[in-house]
Amino acid sequence: MLQKFGNRGALVFRGIVGVVLLWIGIPFSSGVAFASDIRLKEIARFDGIRDNTLTGYGLVMGLAGTGDSPKSSAANQSLINSLSKFGVNISAQDIRSRNIAAVMVTATLKPFAERGDRIDVGVSSIGDARSLNGGTLLLTSLKGVDNKIYALSQGQLSVGGFAFDLNGNSVQKNHPTVAIIPGGALIEKSVVPEFVDENGSLYVLLNQPDFTTARRIEMALNRELGTSSAKAIHAGRIKVNIPTGVNVIDTISRLENVSVSPDRVARVVINERTGIVVAGGDVRIDDVTISHGSLRVVISTDYHVSQPSSFLRQSGDAIQTVVVPDTNIETTEGDLNSIQLSSGATIADLVAALRQIKTTTRELITILQAINSAGALHADLIIQ
């Protein structure tokens, strides 16, 4: 897919996504870029307020011949144990169908979730089941790392794929052995976060630790509270002392909405598999000259048969017919294009210049890597 800009320059998009250039915070410009003010809650969190992971082992029923095979001891033993609770006693030899599957169930317990709230769960097959489509998860206990039960899960599975096979032919889409149950777990035990310590202090944790940002947050919080209550401990942690007698919830609400201008490290992220390039608009480039040309190499080989004349050959001579390869290499080089960028140019300026020489996605990635190797790219180059 090619989207043209004018009748000459082009920014080439390849594959499903192609090249995506996200200019964060500013439009294309060679001026200095500053991050806009954002709320504290969008770049940080409070220590003690976090998610908790729950896991459990369960059994999925109702699969139309796509479950675990009878040789799966985990599924068979689980079925035997489940039926024994209802007074039904069977042995592993009695199980012939593939209508059940042993699964692992996972969920995330959000902070401040209360008893009776519902959360989503994920279900993944651990046996040789071909598909969980149409299955129902039996009542499964979900435990935390302390081995205590925090939620109970049960319900119909929602599978985002399918798998069918017949007479050796099969068709599959996505992963039919993984499913979800929206709202499939009922919380039975809540977790009360402890975000204020015994000294009446709470801690702000930055999502992206940075000394400059931590210092700015410290100053902004002290302006909001009117005291010297906030102090940056290091690049990712700020301590806030809450005065005695002050409502904690009201104070935290005020802190969450404090506006801060975060500092950020210039980065260029390249995904070589998809061809995506993401860069901040403030990424700077030193003086650099880029030459761009196309070289085509054609290698062709013809095979000739070398056979001596029978008139000159005598009986007993060690003469044989051989195949002789004749290789020809031709090279053609297109017009050489070059661009020059002055010191202080941004990635936006680079892309605008590369439009003029019709650079492809792969060539753009290669050029960025070369600029970084030359020491002219003032940013962290991250290749995924």
Short mmCIF file of C-alpha atoms in Angstrom, two decimals:
data_model
loop_
_atom_site.label_atom_id
_atom_site.label_comp_id
_atom_site.label_asym_id
_atom_site.label_seq_id
_atom_site.Cartn_x
_atom_site.Cartn_y
_atom_site.Cartn_z
CA MET A 1 0.00 0.00 0.00
CA LEU A 2 1.47 3.34 -1.05
CA GLN A 3 0.22 6.70 0.07
CA LYS A 4 1.61 9.53 -2.03
CA PHE A 5 2.48 13.02 -0.88
CA GLY A 6 2.39 15.29 -3.91
CA ASN A 7 3.66 13.99 -7.23
CA ARG A 8 7.24 13.31 -6.13
CA GLY A 9 7.76 12.54 -2.43
CA ALA A 10 6.26 9.50 -0.83
CA LEU A 11 6.11 7.95 2.57
CA VAL A 12 5.92 4.24 1.97
CA PHE A 13 3.74 2.06 4.10
CA ARG A 14 4.52 -1.66 3.77
CA GLY A 15 2.62 -4.65 5.11
CA ILE A 16 -0.35 -4.15 7.39
CA VAL A 17 1.13 -1.26 9.32
CA GLY A 18 4.27 -0.21 7.43
CA VAL A 19 6.07 2.75 8.89
CA VAL A 20 4.32 4.67 11.64
CA LEU A 21 5.96 7.82 12.89
CA LEU A 22 4.34 9.18 16.02
CA TRP A 23 5.36 12.69 16.89
CA ILE A 24 4.65 13.00 20.60
CA GLY A 25 3.77 16.36 22.09
CA ILE A 26 4.71 18.65 19.17
CA PRO A 27 4.13 18.95 15.44
CA PHE A 28 6.97 18.64 12.90
CA SER A 29 9.39 21.38 13.91
CA SER A 30 13.05 22.03 14.41
CA GLY A 31 12.44 23.97 17.60
CA VAL A 32 12.96 22.71 21.12
CA ALA A 33 10.32 20.24 22.33
CA PHE A 34 8.80 20.36 25.78
CA ALA A 35 6.43 17.86 27.30
CA SER A 36 3.02 19.23 28.17
CA ASP A 37 1.74 19.27 31.74
CA ILE A 38 -0.10 16.09 32.70
CA ARG A 39 -1.66 14.83 35.90
CA LEU A 40 0.45 12.93 38.40
CA LYS A 41 -1.86 9.90 38.26
CA GLU A 42 -0.95 9.41 34.60
CA ILE A 43 2.79 9.04 35.16
CA ALA A 44 2.98 7.57 38.66
CA ARG A 45 1.23 5.42 41.23
CA PHE A 46 1.16 5.16 45.01
CA ASP A 47 3.17 2.45 46.70
CA GLY A 48 0.96 -0.35 48.04
CA ILE A 49 -1.79 0.13 45.46
CA ARG A 50 -1.20 -2.71 43.02
CA ASP A 51 -2.81 -5.64 41.24
CA ASN A 52 -2.64 -9.19 42.58
CA THR A 53 -2.49 -12.32 40.43
CA LEU A 54 -4.79 -15.27 41.08
CA THR A 55 -4.44 -18.79 39.66
CA GLY A 56 -6.37 -22.03 39.84
CA TYR A 57 -6.70 -25.47 38.32
CA GLY A 58 -10.02 -26.46 36.79
CA LEU A 59 -11.94 -28.70 34.44
CA VAL A 60 -13.80 -27.71 31.28
CA MET A 61 -16.81 -29.83 30.29
CA GLY A 62 -19.05 -30.03 27.23
CA LEU A 63 -16.40 -30.20 24.52
CA ALA A 64 -17.64 -31.94 21.37
CA GLY A 65 -14.83 -34.43 21.00
CA THR A 66 -12.12 -31.75 21.08
CA GLY A 67 -10.98 -32.18 24.68
CA ASP A 68 -8.14 -34.14 26.23
CA SER A 69 -7.59 -37.68 25.03
CA PRO A 70 -8.43 -40.60 27.38
CA LYS A 71 -4.71 -41.04 28.04
CA SER A 72 -4.58 -37.65 29.81
CA SER A 73 -4.25 -38.67 33.45
CA ALA A 74 -4.77 -35.11 34.76
CA ALA A 75 -8.16 -34.69 33.10
CA ASN A 76 -9.27 -38.21 34.01
CA GLN A 77 -8.30 -37.86 37.66
CA SER A 78 -10.01 -34.46 37.87
CA LEU A 79 -13.23 -35.91 36.44
CA ILE A 80 -13.13 -38.85 38.85
CA ASN A 81 -12.65 -36.51 41.82
CA SER A 82 -15.46 -34.20 40.66
CA LEU A 83 -17.97 -37.00 40.17
CA SER A 84 -17.09 -38.59 43.50
CA LYS A 85 -18.40 -35.46 45.24
CA PHE A 86 -21.81 -36.29 43.78
CA GLY A 87 -21.64 -39.94 44.79
CA VAL A 88 -20.67 -41.21 41.33
CA ASN A 89 -17.74 -43.62 41.36
CA ILE A 90 -15.94 -44.45 38.11
CA SER A 91 -12.47 -45.56 37.07
CA ALA A 92 -10.11 -44.22 34.43
CA GLN A 93 -10.99 -47.18 32.19
CA ASP A 94 -14.60 -45.97 32.08
CA ILE A 95 -13.63 -42.69 30.39
CA ARG A 96 -13.77 -42.97 26.59
CA SER A 97 -14.81 -39.55 25.28
CA ARG A 98 -12.86 -36.37 24.63
CA ASN A 99 -15.44 -34.02 26.12
CA ILE A 100 -13.34 -32.72 29.03
CA ALA A 101 -10.11 -30.75 29.32
CA ALA A 102 -7.79 -29.91 32.20
CA VAL A 103 -7.12 -26.16 32.31
CA MET A 104 -5.33 -23.46 34.25
CA VAL A 105 -7.42 -20.45 35.22
CA THR A 106 -5.89 -17.01 35.80
CA ALA A 107 -7.30 -13.67 36.93
CA THR A 108 -6.14 -10.27 38.16
CA LEU A 109 -7.48 -8.93 41.44
CA LYS A 110 -7.64 -5.16 41.22
CA PRO A 111 -6.89 -2.98 44.25
CA PHE A 112 -9.92 -1.96 46.30
CA ALA A 113 -12.04 -4.75 44.78
CA GLU A 114 -14.69 -5.86 47.26
CA ARG A 115 -16.54 -9.09 47.94
CA GLY A 116 -19.24 -9.69 45.38
CA ASP A 117 -17.41 -7.87 42.58
CA ARG A 118 -16.80 -9.77 39.36
CA ILE A 119 -13.55 -9.99 37.42
CA ASP A 120 -12.58 -11.51 34.07
CA VAL A 121 -10.70 -14.79 33.94
CA GLY A 122 -8.48 -16.49 31.38
CA VAL A 123 -8.62 -20.23 30.70
CA SER A 124 -5.77 -22.18 29.06
CA SER A 125 -5.59 -25.87 28.22
CA ILE A 126 -2.71 -27.84 29.77
CA GLY A 127 -3.39 -31.17 28.04
CA ASP A 128 -3.75 -32.28 24.43
CA ALA A 129 -7.17 -30.74 23.85
CA ARG A 130 -7.71 -29.48 20.31
CA SER A 131 -10.24 -26.76 21.14
CA LEU A 132 -12.11 -25.32 24.13
CA ASN A 133 -14.89 -23.96 21.95
CA GLY A 134 -18.33 -24.54 23.47
CA GLY A 135 -16.98 -25.63 26.85
CA THR A 136 -18.07 -24.73 30.37
CA LEU A 137 -15.67 -24.24 33.26
CA LEU A 138 -16.67 -26.06 36.43
CA LEU A 139 -16.43 -24.26 39.77
CA THR A 140 -12.76 -23.41 40.28
CA SER A 141 -11.05 -21.82 43.27
CA LEU A 142 -8.64 -19.00 42.49
CA LYS A 143 -5.81 -18.56 44.97
CA GLY A 144 -3.15 -15.96 45.60
CA VAL A 145 0.53 -16.48 46.33
CA ASP A 146 -0.37 -17.04 49.99
CA ASN A 147 -2.45 -20.09 48.95
CA LYS A 148 -5.67 -18.45 50.17
CA ILE A 149 -8.86 -18.48 48.10
CA TYR A 150 -9.81 -15.01 46.88
CA ALA A 151 -12.32 -15.78 44.12
CA LEU A 152 -14.45 -18.55 42.61
CA SER A 153 -14.79 -18.96 38.87
CA GLN A 154 -17.35 -20.74 36.71
CA GLY A 155 -19.10 -20.12 33.40
CA GLN A 156 -19.28 -20.44 29.64
CA LEU A 157 -16.04 -20.01 27.73
CA SER A 158 -15.58 -17.42 25.02
CA VAL A 159 -13.03 -18.65 22.48
CA GLY A 160 -11.55 -16.31 19.87
CA GLY A 161 -10.62 -19.09 17.45
CA PHE A 162 -11.55 -22.50 16.11
CA ALA A 163 -9.99 -25.76 14.96
CA PHE A 164 -11.61 -28.48 12.84
CA ASP A 165 -10.16 -31.59 11.25
CA LEU A 166 -11.55 -34.46 9.20
CA ASN A 167 -9.85 -37.24 7.28
CA GLY A 168 -6.42 -35.78 7.88
CA ASN A 169 -7.42 -32.27 6.77
CA SER A 170 -7.49 -29.49 9.35
CA VAL A 171 -8.21 -25.79 9.57
CA GLN A 172 -7.40 -23.53 12.52
CA LYS A 173 -7.76 -19.85 13.38
CA ASN A 174 -5.99 -18.14 16.28
CA HIS A 175 -5.58 -20.21 19.46
CA PRO A 176 -8.68 -22.31 20.21
CA THR A 177 -7.08 -23.77 23.35
CA VAL A 178 -7.18 -20.38 25.11
CA ALA A 179 -10.41 -18.71 26.23
CA ILE A 180 -11.82 -16.04 28.52
CA ILE A 181 -14.90 -15.74 30.71
CA PRO A 182 -15.96 -12.08 31.01
CA GLY A 183 -16.95 -11.48 34.61
CA GLY A 184 -16.40 -15.17 35.22
CA ALA A 185 -15.01 -14.93 38.75
CA LEU A 186 -16.77 -13.79 41.91
CA ILE A 187 -14.55 -12.20 44.55
CA GLU A 188 -14.92 -13.88 47.94
CA LYS A 189 -12.08 -12.18 49.81
CA SER A 190 -10.98 -8.58 49.32
CA VAL A 191 -7.49 -7.16 49.67
CA VAL A 192 -7.16 -3.83 51.46
CA PRO A 193 -4.09 -1.98 50.15
CA GLU A 194 -1.80 -0.42 52.73
CA PHE A 195 -0.53 2.76 51.13
CA VAL A 196 0.15 4.83 54.25
CA ASP A 197 2.87 3.55 56.61
CA GLU A 198 2.94 3.73 60.39
CA ASN A 199 4.63 7.14 60.26
CA GLY A 200 1.84 8.68 58.20
CA SER A 201 3.84 8.76 54.98
CA LEU A 202 2.99 7.57 51.50
CA TYR A 203 5.25 7.07 48.50
CA VAL A 204 4.79 8.10 44.88
CA LEU A 205 6.37 5.67 42.39
CA LEU A 206 7.14 6.86 38.86
CA ASN A 207 6.21 4.62 35.95
CA GLN A 208 9.35 5.83 34.14
CA PRO A 209 12.00 6.72 36.74
CA ASP A 210 13.81 9.98 35.99
CA PHE A 211 15.68 12.31 38.34
CA THR A 212 14.46 15.48 36.64
CA THR A 213 10.85 14.36 36.71
CA ALA A 214 11.16 13.26 40.36
CA ARG A 215 12.50 16.70 41.30
CA ARG A 216 9.66 18.44 39.43
CA ILE A 217 7.09 16.25 41.20
CA GLU A 218 8.65 17.07 44.57
CA MET A 219 8.38 20.80 43.89
CA ALA A 220 4.82 20.52 42.55
CA LEU A 221 3.61 18.52 45.55
CA ASN A 222 5.16 20.96 48.00
CA ARG A 223 3.40 23.84 46.21
CA GLU A 224 0.09 21.97 46.43
CA LEU A 225 0.43 21.05 50.10
CA GLY A 226 1.96 24.38 51.07
CA THR A 227 4.69 22.69 53.10
CA SER A 228 7.94 20.79 52.61
CA SER A 229 6.14 17.47 52.93
CA ALA A 230 7.42 15.90 49.70
CA LYS A 231 10.99 14.74 49.20
CA ALA A 232 12.45 12.78 46.28
CA ILE A 233 14.24 9.65 47.54
CA HIS A 234 15.62 8.65 44.14
CA ALA A 235 14.67 8.79 40.45
CA GLY A 236 11.56 6.67 40.91
CA ARG A 237 10.36 7.30 44.47
CA ILE A 238 9.02 10.42 46.22
CA LYS A 239 8.11 10.40 49.91
CA VAL A 240 5.12 12.47 51.03
CA ASN A 241 4.40 13.14 54.71
CA ILE A 242 0.71 13.59 55.46
CA PRO A 243 0.12 16.01 58.35
CA THR A 244 -1.70 14.69 61.39
CA GLY A 245 -5.44 15.24 61.35
CA VAL A 246 -5.63 15.70 57.58
CA ASN A 247 -8.05 13.53 55.59
CA VAL A 248 -5.91 10.99 53.72
CA ILE A 249 -8.37 10.42 50.87
CA ASP A 250 -8.75 14.15 50.27
CA THR A 251 -4.98 14.61 50.25
CA ILE A 252 -4.39 11.76 47.80
CA SER A 253 -7.12 13.12 45.52
CA ARG A 254 -5.36 16.48 45.45
CA LEU A 255 -2.00 14.87 44.78
CA GLU A 256 -3.35 12.78 41.90
CA ASN A 257 -4.49 15.89 40.06
CA VAL A 258 -1.29 17.89 40.47
CA SER A 259 0.01 18.90 37.03
CA VAL A 260 3.61 18.00 36.24
CA SER A 261 5.76 18.45 33.15
CA PRO A 262 7.70 15.16 32.94
CA ASP A 263 11.13 15.00 31.40
CA ARG A 264 11.76 12.18 29.00
CA VAL A 265 14.72 10.50 27.35
CA ALA A 266 14.74 10.74 23.57
CA ARG A 267 14.12 7.32 22.06
CA VAL A 268 13.68 5.80 18.63
CA VAL A 269 12.02 2.38 18.63
CA ILE A 270 12.34 0.13 15.58
CA ASN A 271 10.47 -3.12 15.05
CA GLU A 272 12.28 -4.91 12.24
CA ARG A 273 9.59 -7.59 11.91
CA THR A 274 6.74 -5.18 11.19
CA GLY A 275 8.73 -2.21 9.89
CA ILE A 276 7.31 0.16 12.52
CA VAL A 277 9.41 3.14 13.59
CA VAL A 278 8.27 5.24 16.58
CA ALA A 279 10.18 8.39 17.49
CA GLY A 280 9.65 11.44 19.65
CA GLY A 281 9.54 14.76 17.87
CA ASP A 282 12.43 16.09 19.99
CA VAL A 283 15.00 13.55 18.78
CA ARG A 284 17.99 15.53 17.49
CA ILE A 285 20.48 14.71 14.75
CA ASP A 286 23.97 16.15 14.22
CA ASP A 287 25.44 17.23 10.88
CA VAL A 288 25.12 14.24 8.59
CA THR A 289 25.12 13.45 4.89
CA ILE A 290 23.11 10.46 3.69
CA SER A 291 23.77 8.86 0.31
CA HIS A 292 21.13 6.55 -1.03
CA GLY A 293 21.28 4.43 -4.15
CA SER A 294 19.92 1.19 -5.53
CA LEU A 295 22.20 -1.66 -6.58
CA ARG A 296 20.87 -4.60 -8.54
CA VAL A 297 22.91 -7.78 -8.88
CA VAL A 298 21.87 -10.45 -11.41
CA ILE A 299 23.67 -13.78 -11.32
CA SER A 300 22.88 -16.25 -14.11
CA THR A 301 24.45 -19.62 -14.81
CA ASP A 302 24.34 -21.60 -18.05
CA TYR A 303 25.39 -25.24 -18.15
CA HIS A 304 27.25 -26.54 -21.21
CA VAL A 305 28.03 -30.16 -22.02
CA SER A 306 31.67 -30.94 -22.94
CA GLN A 307 31.91 -34.18 -24.90
CA PRO A 308 35.07 -35.23 -26.86
CA SER A 309 34.75 -36.29 -30.48
CA SER A 310 34.48 -40.03 -31.01
CA PHE A 311 36.83 -39.73 -34.03
CA LEU A 312 39.81 -38.82 -31.82
CA ARG A 313 38.92 -41.07 -28.90
CA GLN A 314 40.64 -44.45 -28.63
CA SER A 315 39.55 -47.41 -26.60
CA GLY A 316 40.86 -47.28 -23.05
CA ASP A 317 41.36 -43.50 -22.93
CA ALA A 318 40.21 -41.94 -19.64
CA ILE A 319 37.91 -39.52 -21.37
CA GLN A 320 34.41 -38.65 -20.09
CA THR A 321 31.55 -36.28 -20.75
CA VAL A 322 31.31 -33.41 -18.21
CA VAL A 323 28.94 -30.50 -17.52
CA VAL A 324 30.70 -27.12 -17.45
CA PRO A 325 28.93 -24.20 -15.68
CA ASP A 326 29.27 -20.73 -17.21
CA THR A 327 28.41 -18.03 -14.66
CA ASN A 328 27.70 -14.43 -15.62
CA ILE A 329 27.34 -11.62 -13.07
CA GLU A 330 25.80 -8.29 -14.06
CA THR A 331 25.36 -5.29 -11.79
CA THR A 332 23.27 -2.19 -12.40
CA GLU A 333 23.21 0.79 -10.06
CA GLY A 334 20.46 3.37 -10.03
CA ASP A 335 20.85 7.09 -9.57
CA LEU A 336 22.61 8.04 -6.34
CA ASN A 337 20.58 10.35 -4.11
CA SER A 338 21.94 12.30 -1.18
CA ILE A 339 20.53 14.61 1.46
CA GLN A 340 22.19 16.88 3.99
CA LEU A 341 20.87 17.72 7.44
CA SER A 342 22.21 20.54 9.57
CA SER A 343 22.97 20.24 13.27
CA GLY A 344 19.84 20.29 15.41
CA ALA A 345 17.60 18.67 12.82
CA THR A 346 14.92 16.33 14.14
CA ILE A 347 13.65 12.96 13.01
CA ALA A 348 10.72 14.85 11.47
CA ASP A 349 13.17 16.82 9.32
CA LEU A 350 14.90 13.59 8.33
CA VAL A 351 11.68 11.93 7.21
CA ALA A 352 10.64 15.02 5.25
CA ALA A 353 13.97 14.88 3.42
CA LEU A 354 13.74 11.13 2.83
CA ARG A 355 10.37 11.65 1.17
CA GLN A 356 12.16 13.43 -1.62
CA ILE A 357 14.28 10.38 -2.51
CA LYS A 358 11.43 7.87 -2.21
CA THR A 359 12.91 5.84 0.63
CA THR A 360 11.29 2.50 1.44
CA THR A 361 10.49 1.17 4.89
CA ARG A 362 13.50 -1.14 5.07
CA GLU A 363 15.84 1.60 3.84
CA LEU A 364 14.51 4.03 6.45
CA ILE A 365 15.32 1.56 9.23
CA THR A 366 18.79 0.96 7.80
CA ILE A 367 19.45 4.71 7.56
CA LEU A 368 18.45 5.26 11.20
CA GLN A 369 20.76 2.46 12.30
CA ALA A 370 23.61 3.93 10.27
CA ILE A 371 23.05 7.42 11.73
CA ASN A 372 23.15 5.95 15.23
CA SER A 373 26.37 4.04 14.44
CA ALA A 374 27.90 7.29 13.18
CA GLY A 375 27.13 8.95 16.52
CA ALA A 376 24.84 11.54 14.95
CA LEU A 377 21.59 10.34 16.57
CA HIS A 378 21.04 11.85 20.02
CA ALA A 379 18.59 9.24 21.28
CA ASP A 380 18.41 5.69 22.55
CA LEU A 381 17.91 3.40 19.57
CA ILE A 382 15.80 0.42 20.61
CA ILE A 383 15.52 -2.45 18.13
CA GLN A 384 12.82 -5.02 18.77
#
